Each structure stands twice: as structure tokens, then as C-alpha cells.
Tab-separated table of C-alpha atoms in Angstrom:
chain	number	residue	atom	x	y	z
J	224	UNK	CA	206.169	171.975	84.101
J	225	UNK	CA	206.046	174.645	86.812
J	226	UNK	CA	209.281	175.975	88.287
J	227	UNK	CA	209.381	177.700	91.674
J	228	UNK	CA	212.517	179.340	93.055
J	229	UNK	CA	213.017	179.981	96.769
J	230	UNK	CA	215.822	180.159	99.332
J	231	UNK	CA	216.928	177.916	102.176
J	232	UNK	CA	217.693	179.301	105.624
J	233	UNK	CA	221.389	179.769	104.831
J	234	UNK	CA	220.729	181.535	101.528
J	235	UNK	CA	221.213	178.627	99.128
J	236	UNK	CA	218.836	178.449	96.179
J	237	UNK	CA	216.114	175.774	96.114
J	238	UNK	CA	214.061	175.027	93.004
J	239	UNK	CA	210.881	172.975	92.790
J	240	UNK	CA	209.887	171.393	89.465
J	241	UNK	CA	206.248	170.304	89.425
J	242	UNK	CA	204.209	168.507	86.797
J	243	UNK	CA	201.099	170.424	87.939
J	244	UNK	CA	200.771	174.077	87.096
J	245	UNK	CA	198.762	174.827	90.246
J	246	UNK	CA	201.375	173.538	92.711
J	247	UNK	CA	202.088	176.017	95.525
J	248	UNK	CA	205.586	175.989	97.038
J	249	UNK	CA	205.595	178.442	99.941
J	250	UNK	CA	207.046	176.335	102.779
J	251	UNK	CA	209.763	178.207	104.669
J	252	UNK	CA	213.040	176.661	105.830
J	253	UNK	CA	213.107	177.408	109.566
J	254	UNK	CA	216.323	175.551	110.423
J	255	UNK	CA	218.976	177.582	112.311
J	256	UNK	CA	221.665	177.206	109.634
J	257	UNK	CA	224.933	179.101	109.439
J	258	UNK	CA	225.962	180.609	106.120
J	259	UNK	CA	227.737	178.044	103.954
J	260	UNK	CA	231.505	178.431	104.090
J	261	UNK	CA	233.635	176.501	101.617
J	262	UNK	CA	237.336	176.069	100.962
J	263	UNK	CA	236.991	174.949	97.346
J	264	UNK	CA	240.044	175.683	95.233
J	265	UNK	CA	240.955	174.663	91.681
J	266	UNK	CA	244.597	173.686	91.151
J	267	UNK	CA	246.239	172.921	87.814
J	268	UNK	CA	248.308	169.752	87.449
J	269	UNK	CA	251.058	171.126	85.219
J	270	UNK	CA	252.258	167.638	84.208
J	271	UNK	CA	248.899	166.355	82.962
J	272	UNK	CA	247.320	169.697	82.158
J	273	UNK	CA	244.110	168.896	84.050
J	274	UNK	CA	242.480	170.531	87.059
J	275	UNK	CA	241.913	169.202	90.572
J	276	UNK	CA	239.328	170.556	93.026
J	277	UNK	CA	240.661	170.802	96.585
J	278	UNK	CA	237.649	170.817	98.930
J	279	UNK	CA	238.610	169.908	102.486
J	280	UNK	CA	235.298	171.146	103.923
J	281	UNK	CA	233.573	168.111	102.356
J	282	UNK	CA	235.070	165.903	105.067
J	283	UNK	CA	232.210	167.092	107.293
J	284	UNK	CA	229.385	166.207	104.877
J	285	UNK	CA	226.479	163.990	105.916
J	286	UNK	CA	227.511	160.338	105.831
J	287	UNK	CA	225.057	157.404	105.679
J	288	UNK	CA	222.359	158.831	107.965
J	289	UNK	CA	219.504	156.530	109.048
J	290	UNK	CA	216.449	156.665	106.780
J	291	UNK	CA	214.447	158.718	109.279
J	292	UNK	CA	217.153	161.415	109.236
J	293	UNK	CA	217.632	161.636	105.465
J	294	UNK	CA	218.200	165.298	104.491
J	295	UNK	CA	216.706	164.751	101.026
J	296	UNK	CA	213.276	163.608	102.210
J	297	UNK	CA	210.437	166.123	102.584
J	298	UNK	CA	210.061	167.935	105.895
J	299	UNK	CA	207.321	166.085	107.788
J	300	UNK	CA	206.155	165.320	111.305
J	301	UNK	CA	208.395	167.935	112.892
J	302	UNK	CA	211.562	166.704	111.151
J	303	UNK	CA	213.219	169.429	109.054
J	304	UNK	CA	215.205	168.512	105.940
J	305	UNK	CA	216.845	170.265	102.998
J	306	UNK	CA	213.451	170.453	101.287
J	307	UNK	CA	211.004	172.349	103.549
J	308	UNK	CA	207.909	171.176	101.638
J	309	UNK	CA	205.912	168.199	102.941
J	310	UNK	CA	206.046	166.631	99.460
J	311	UNK	CA	207.604	167.387	96.077
J	312	UNK	CA	207.962	166.097	92.511
J	313	UNK	CA	211.551	167.093	91.660
J	314	UNK	CA	213.694	169.413	93.784
J	315	UNK	CA	217.070	170.987	92.994
J	316	UNK	CA	219.195	172.901	95.481
J	317	UNK	CA	222.715	174.190	95.913
J	318	UNK	CA	224.886	171.600	97.613
J	319	UNK	CA	225.674	172.427	101.230
J	320	UNK	CA	229.080	170.752	100.808
J	321	UNK	CA	230.057	171.691	97.237
J	322	UNK	CA	233.149	170.438	95.442
J	323	UNK	CA	233.003	173.623	93.355
J	324	UNK	CA	231.773	176.993	94.602
J	325	UNK	CA	231.824	180.675	93.810
J	326	UNK	CA	234.147	181.606	90.958
J	327	UNK	CA	235.283	177.958	90.948
J	328	UNK	CA	231.898	176.720	89.705
J	329	UNK	CA	228.638	175.481	91.179
J	330	UNK	CA	227.323	172.186	92.559
J	331	UNK	CA	223.654	171.261	92.847
J	332	UNK	CA	221.714	168.272	94.181
J	333	UNK	CA	218.770	166.899	92.173
J	334	UNK	CA	216.169	164.904	94.114
J	335	UNK	CA	214.307	162.741	91.588
J	336	UNK	CA	211.346	161.946	93.856
J	337	UNK	CA	210.211	162.452	97.442
J	338	UNK	CA	209.980	158.647	97.884
J	339	UNK	CA	213.057	157.650	99.906
J	340	UNK	CA	212.774	153.950	99.028
J	341	UNK	CA	212.452	154.372	95.257
J	342	UNK	CA	215.125	154.434	92.568
J	343	UNK	CA	215.192	156.212	89.216
J	344	UNK	CA	214.095	152.947	87.593
J	345	UNK	CA	210.934	153.032	89.724
J	346	UNK	CA	209.798	156.373	88.304
J	347	UNK	CA	206.901	156.659	85.888
J	348	UNK	CA	207.554	157.978	82.395
J	349	UNK	CA	205.963	161.278	83.435
J	350	UNK	CA	208.284	161.557	86.443
J	351	UNK	CA	211.361	160.702	84.365
J	352	UNK	CA	210.298	163.279	81.794
J	353	UNK	CA	210.106	165.895	84.552
J	354	UNK	CA	213.670	165.055	85.639
J	355	UNK	CA	214.796	165.494	82.023
J	356	UNK	CA	213.051	168.882	81.971
J	357	UNK	CA	214.840	169.863	85.204
J	358	UNK	CA	218.244	168.797	83.813
J	359	UNK	CA	217.546	170.849	80.698
J	360	UNK	CA	216.422	173.906	82.642
J	361	UNK	CA	219.462	173.812	84.903
J	362	UNK	CA	221.752	173.493	81.868
J	363	UNK	CA	220.104	176.567	80.367
J	364	UNK	CA	220.349	178.589	83.595
J	365	UNK	CA	223.949	177.608	84.331
J	366	UNK	CA	224.945	178.497	80.779
J	367	UNK	CA	224.241	182.098	81.781
J	368	UNK	CA	226.297	181.961	84.996
J	369	UNK	CA	229.579	183.825	84.673
J	370	UNK	CA	232.532	181.456	84.733
J	371	UNK	CA	230.620	178.228	84.079
J	372	UNK	CA	232.051	176.570	80.986
J	373	UNK	CA	230.443	173.136	81.046
J	374	UNK	CA	227.437	171.507	82.763
J	375	UNK	CA	227.562	167.898	83.932
J	376	UNK	CA	224.376	166.140	85.083
J	377	UNK	CA	224.992	162.747	86.690
J	378	UNK	CA	223.786	160.128	89.129
J	379	UNK	CA	225.883	157.950	91.422
J	380	UNK	CA	223.845	154.958	92.585
J	381	UNK	CA	224.883	152.428	95.226
J	382	UNK	CA	227.196	152.211	98.208
J	383	UNK	CA	229.839	150.525	96.024
J	384	UNK	CA	230.062	153.734	94.008
J	385	UNK	CA	230.553	155.763	97.192
J	386	UNK	CA	227.048	157.155	97.627
J	387	UNK	CA	226.554	158.497	101.159
J	388	UNK	CA	222.822	159.339	100.909
J	389	UNK	CA	220.490	156.553	99.802
J	390	UNK	CA	217.609	158.785	98.714
J	391	UNK	CA	217.233	158.694	94.876
J	392	UNK	CA	219.163	161.742	93.720
J	393	UNK	CA	221.799	162.996	91.343
J	394	UNK	CA	224.014	166.028	91.011
J	395	UNK	CA	224.774	168.828	88.595
J	396	UNK	CA	228.237	170.381	88.332
J	397	UNK	CA	228.880	173.684	86.609
J	398	UNK	CA	232.596	173.448	85.823
J	399	UNK	CA	234.682	176.608	85.294
J	400	UNK	CA	236.764	174.719	82.719
J	401	UNK	CA	236.421	172.065	80.031
J	402	UNK	CA	236.772	168.636	81.652
J	403	UNK	CA	239.635	166.355	80.521
J	404	UNK	CA	237.246	163.707	79.105
J	405	UNK	CA	235.452	166.300	77.023
J	406	UNK	CA	238.703	167.864	75.822
J	407	UNK	CA	239.864	164.455	74.593
J	408	UNK	CA	236.607	163.869	72.722
J	409	UNK	CA	236.772	167.312	71.125
J	410	UNK	CA	240.355	166.661	70.055
J	411	UNK	CA	239.421	163.297	68.551
J	412	UNK	CA	236.438	164.825	66.756
J	413	UNK	CA	238.584	167.608	65.303
J	414	UNK	CA	241.168	165.116	64.077
J	415	UNK	CA	238.485	162.929	62.519
J	416	UNK	CA	236.937	165.938	60.782
J	417	UNK	CA	240.340	167.001	59.417
J	418	UNK	CA	241.073	163.556	57.972
J	419	UNK	CA	237.633	162.421	56.756
J	420	UNK	CA	235.537	165.570	56.536
J	421	UNK	CA	232.877	163.805	58.607
J	422	UNK	CA	231.597	163.994	62.166
J	423	UNK	CA	233.173	161.446	64.516
J	424	UNK	CA	230.104	160.938	66.702
J	425	UNK	CA	227.889	160.406	63.644
J	426	UNK	CA	230.313	157.786	62.364
J	427	UNK	CA	230.417	156.004	65.736
J	428	UNK	CA	226.620	155.770	65.899
J	429	UNK	CA	226.391	154.730	62.232
J	430	UNK	CA	228.917	151.933	62.796
J	431	UNK	CA	227.054	150.563	65.792
J	432	UNK	CA	223.732	150.634	63.938
J	433	UNK	CA	225.280	148.954	60.902
J	434	UNK	CA	227.031	146.182	62.850
J	435	UNK	CA	224.156	145.739	65.300
J	436	UNK	CA	225.913	143.242	67.537
J	437	UNK	CA	226.489	145.766	70.322
J	438	UNK	CA	223.109	147.531	70.075
J	439	UNK	CA	221.077	147.020	73.254
J	440	UNK	CA	217.853	148.750	72.257
J	441	UNK	CA	216.706	151.220	69.640
J	442	UNK	CA	213.772	153.582	69.376
J	443	UNK	CA	212.685	156.023	66.757
J	444	UNK	CA	214.802	158.826	68.248
J	445	UNK	CA	217.407	157.159	70.504
J	446	UNK	CA	219.843	154.269	70.240
J	447	UNK	CA	221.655	152.535	73.115
J	448	UNK	CA	224.741	150.380	72.553
J	449	UNK	CA	227.769	148.953	74.309
J	450	UNK	CA	230.747	150.815	72.802
J	451	UNK	CA	233.289	148.886	70.743
J	452	UNK	CA	236.065	149.671	73.255
J	453	UNK	CA	234.010	149.654	76.466
J	454	UNK	CA	236.063	150.465	79.565
J	455	UNK	CA	233.662	148.967	82.108
J	456	UNK	CA	232.211	145.443	82.470
J	457	UNK	CA	228.717	146.638	81.550
J	458	UNK	CA	228.660	150.027	79.853
J	459	UNK	CA	225.995	151.516	77.594
J	460	UNK	CA	226.073	154.743	75.603
J	461	UNK	CA	222.733	156.368	74.769
J	462	UNK	CA	222.594	158.804	71.832
J	463	UNK	CA	219.784	160.793	70.259
J	464	UNK	CA	219.695	159.881	66.567
J	465	UNK	CA	219.632	163.557	65.643
J	466	UNK	CA	222.949	164.963	66.838
J	467	UNK	CA	222.675	167.931	69.214
J	468	UNK	CA	225.356	169.562	71.414
J	469	UNK	CA	223.431	169.589	74.691
J	470	UNK	CA	220.112	168.920	76.398
J	471	UNK	CA	218.684	172.295	75.417
J	472	UNK	CA	218.679	171.310	71.730
J	473	UNK	CA	216.637	168.086	72.004
J	474	UNK	CA	213.392	168.234	70.047
J	475	UNK	CA	209.972	167.281	71.372
J	476	UNK	CA	209.983	163.791	69.885
J	477	UNK	CA	213.310	162.908	71.512
J	478	UNK	CA	212.122	164.288	74.867
J	479	UNK	CA	208.949	162.232	74.680
J	480	UNK	CA	210.768	158.981	73.887
J	481	UNK	CA	213.667	159.420	76.321
J	482	UNK	CA	211.838	158.201	79.481
J	483	UNK	CA	210.768	154.988	77.736
J	484	UNK	CA	214.306	154.158	76.579
J	485	UNK	CA	216.145	155.263	79.706
J	486	UNK	CA	213.847	153.566	82.212
J	487	UNK	CA	214.121	150.312	80.262
J	488	UNK	CA	217.930	150.580	80.325
J	489	UNK	CA	217.997	151.106	84.097
J	490	UNK	CA	215.628	148.200	84.683
J	491	UNK	CA	217.804	145.934	82.553
J	492	UNK	CA	220.848	146.990	84.561
J	493	UNK	CA	219.136	145.753	87.713
J	494	UNK	CA	218.617	142.339	86.071
J	495	UNK	CA	222.118	141.809	84.685
J	496	UNK	CA	223.331	139.584	87.512
J	497	UNK	CA	220.182	137.529	87.993
J	498	UNK	CA	217.405	137.242	90.582
J	499	UNK	CA	218.289	137.660	94.222
J	500	UNK	CA	221.203	140.008	93.534
J	501	UNK	CA	221.193	143.448	95.141
J	502	UNK	CA	220.465	146.483	92.928
J	503	UNK	CA	223.237	147.131	90.433
J	504	UNK	CA	225.487	150.061	91.388
J	505	UNK	CA	225.997	152.451	88.514
J	506	UNK	CA	227.099	155.857	87.328
J	507	UNK	CA	224.919	157.653	84.810
J	508	UNK	CA	226.654	160.602	83.151
J	509	UNK	CA	225.417	163.147	80.612
J	510	UNK	CA	228.109	164.420	78.251
J	511	UNK	CA	227.286	167.899	76.971
J	512	UNK	CA	229.293	170.310	74.831
J	513	UNK	CA	231.079	173.149	76.627
J	514	UNK	CA	229.575	176.543	75.900
J	515	UNK	CA	232.371	178.525	74.216
J	516	UNK	CA	234.912	176.113	72.702
J	517	UNK	CA	235.808	175.657	69.046
J	518	UNK	CA	234.138	172.538	67.679
J	519	UNK	CA	231.087	172.818	69.943
J	520	UNK	CA	228.726	172.086	67.046
J	521	UNK	CA	230.653	168.901	66.264
J	522	UNK	CA	230.042	167.519	69.755
J	523	UNK	CA	227.207	165.048	70.340
J	524	UNK	CA	225.126	164.980	73.485
J	525	UNK	CA	225.060	161.468	74.922
J	526	UNK	CA	224.610	159.600	78.180
J	527	UNK	CA	227.058	156.997	79.472
J	528	UNK	CA	225.709	154.401	81.915
J	529	UNK	CA	228.068	151.892	83.507
J	530	UNK	CA	228.529	149.669	86.524
J	531	UNK	CA	231.649	148.729	88.455
J	532	UNK	CA	230.214	145.266	89.212
J	533	UNK	CA	231.710	142.663	86.865
J	534	UNK	CA	230.003	139.521	88.155
J	535	UNK	CA	227.795	138.663	91.173
J	536	UNK	CA	229.642	139.664	94.337
J	537	UNK	CA	232.714	141.033	92.513
J	538	UNK	CA	233.641	144.596	91.624
J	539	UNK	CA	235.882	146.016	88.949
J	540	UNK	CA	238.642	147.809	90.839
J	541	UNK	CA	240.744	150.484	89.193
J	542	UNK	CA	244.112	149.014	90.097
J	543	UNK	CA	247.639	149.520	88.740
J	544	UNK	CA	247.063	149.766	85.002
J	545	UNK	CA	243.835	151.767	85.249
J	546	UNK	CA	244.772	154.109	88.109
J	547	UNK	CA	248.474	154.366	87.372
J	548	UNK	CA	248.435	154.579	83.584
J	549	UNK	CA	244.770	155.132	82.588
J	550	UNK	CA	244.834	151.910	80.552
J	551	UNK	CA	241.624	149.996	81.232
J	552	UNK	CA	241.442	146.208	81.179
J	553	UNK	CA	237.889	144.944	80.676
J	554	UNK	CA	237.001	141.391	81.690
J	555	UNK	CA	233.684	141.356	79.797
J	556	UNK	CA	233.752	141.516	75.973
J	557	UNK	CA	231.461	144.347	74.798
J	558	UNK	CA	229.562	141.970	72.504
J	559	UNK	CA	228.853	139.626	75.438
J	560	UNK	CA	227.728	142.537	77.596
J	561	UNK	CA	225.338	143.705	74.869
J	562	UNK	CA	223.945	140.189	74.459
J	563	UNK	CA	223.293	139.956	78.195
J	564	UNK	CA	221.534	143.319	78.231
J	565	UNK	CA	219.302	142.168	75.376
J	566	UNK	CA	218.528	138.924	77.224
J	567	UNK	CA	217.169	140.721	80.290
J	568	UNK	CA	214.638	142.860	78.414
J	569	UNK	CA	211.334	143.508	80.148
């Protein structure tokens, strides 16, 4: 992998990740851009103890542009985009409309491919491996940024999820705090360790492997399963079999196998609801250990992939119980979801 760092016209950082070592990335961003000005602010909810980002400037962000005006495509034929190169493998840049900025964190956009009409599932194993390398590199770099406590790599896919740009891309957030989901997992892991002397994540994976009924697919270095208490209609958790706290700690064998496992999972997701159905909307979320908390070594890197579609043409809405009380009600038994995801194997 070759990494090239440059700057956009307004000073934001742009990084190219290339599979070829001889790639030259010297295109200049000639757009007349003003310096990015944000109003991001982190406020503490004293009742719940969690943090909320107030970012009113995001109201002006690009919203469903036509394909020939996509800001994530390469700059070609006189049309200038966020990536000044005429082609690219993987590109990462600071978000022009960040939810977090400055001392309140950092937000980046990850373009998985220059092909506007592709999806992550369309990538080759080599391309998917390059995205994994970019996620890992950004985690390593952001770990050294003052004030960043946790790195979150994720993809929102589909209009139903709220995606406003259709180009295949994801995001990376560098949070200045430990997120509520992670804090809950750390608390559960600490309690489990105190009572049993064992690691909670290891026990979860061991249970799923032993019972087998919720396992979707298994490789030599990764296992994917529908969790026992799945929140979403179709939800899969993907764990490396050797527990590590974050992407930086994956070994070579796990990195090599990841594209095979992950691409197969995404392709199965697109077949859940049968032929003729539109692509399945999903959220794909990497859970990594925060950098400085107690219990970091007890945390297990894993990816959670889920869809809000519960059946053809119907979505799972977060209504009263879910939104008001954070008590999920799942219409699809996890065992049935796992069986369906095994049925639609390539």
C-alpha cells in the first residue's frame, strides 16, 4: 500500500491509498473554496450521562446531488470534486461538514472506490483489503491526535438509512470521549471478569461457536453470527477468533481472510429479501477499544452489520419502546435470521 497526503483548496487533509507503489498523486484542487467554518459543540446530557454533538452547520451539507454532480467521484472532464485526481483506489479526506471538529474531535470521509455505481460488495478482495488497510492506518494516526479517545469506522448504506450521497463511501469519527455503547460494553466486561475471572467477549464467541445455530459463516480466523439478543431484524457480528482491542492489532492471517468473509456477508445481505428487491440498506460499524481507559485489553474488536429492513417493503422503525426507553422489540428471531443468511450463501 502507498499512502499520499495532500491538501484540498480550503486546507482540509486528503489522503490517497493506492495498491500500486508507483502511483503518483499530484493533482491540485483548484476550486475557489472558503475555509471550513463549523459550529460543532459537545454538550453533556446530565440525566443520561452521555454526550450530544450540536452541529447546526450540517444543515447546509450536500443533499442527494445528481450522479453527474457527485462530490465523491474523481475530477474529470472539467468537473471538479472533492478528489482532484482523475481516478483513485481509496481516498480519505476531512469532512467539509463535520459533526465533530477541532478540540471536539475529527470526522473523515472514506471513498471505497472511484466507481460511482458500485457498492462495497462489488469490490474485489484486493480492493476490500486496501480499505481495511486504510481503516487501520487512520486508526493509528488518529490515536496520536490530541483529544481523540476513540475511533469509529462505519458505513451507512441506502436512502432508508439516511444516506445523502450515493457514491460508495463510509466515515471515520475520532470521538473526544468514550461512546455510550462502548462504555456499556466495558462495564459489562468488567463485571463479567469480576464474577467469573474470564473475558466476556471470549465467552460470547465461544457460546456461539458451541451452539452453532446462530453462526452464519466461519473461517480460519473470523466468525460471523447473529447475536443471541439481536436488536435488529437481520444483524450479524463479525469477530476475529484471536481477540484484539482494535484494527491495529490484527495479524497478517486475519487481514488476509477478512475480505473473503466480509464480502460474502455483504453479498448475502443483498439476497436476504429475494430476487427483484432493491439493495438492502445497512449500517456496518467497527467497535474498537478506546485508547486510554481501564479494561482496554479486555475489549474485543468486532464489526456489527445490520439492516433496518424487516421484510420486503417494510422497515423496522424505532418507535415508542425503542426511542423512548431504549428497549428493542425484534420481529425476527435471531435463529431464523441466521438460517436465512445461511440459505442465501453464494
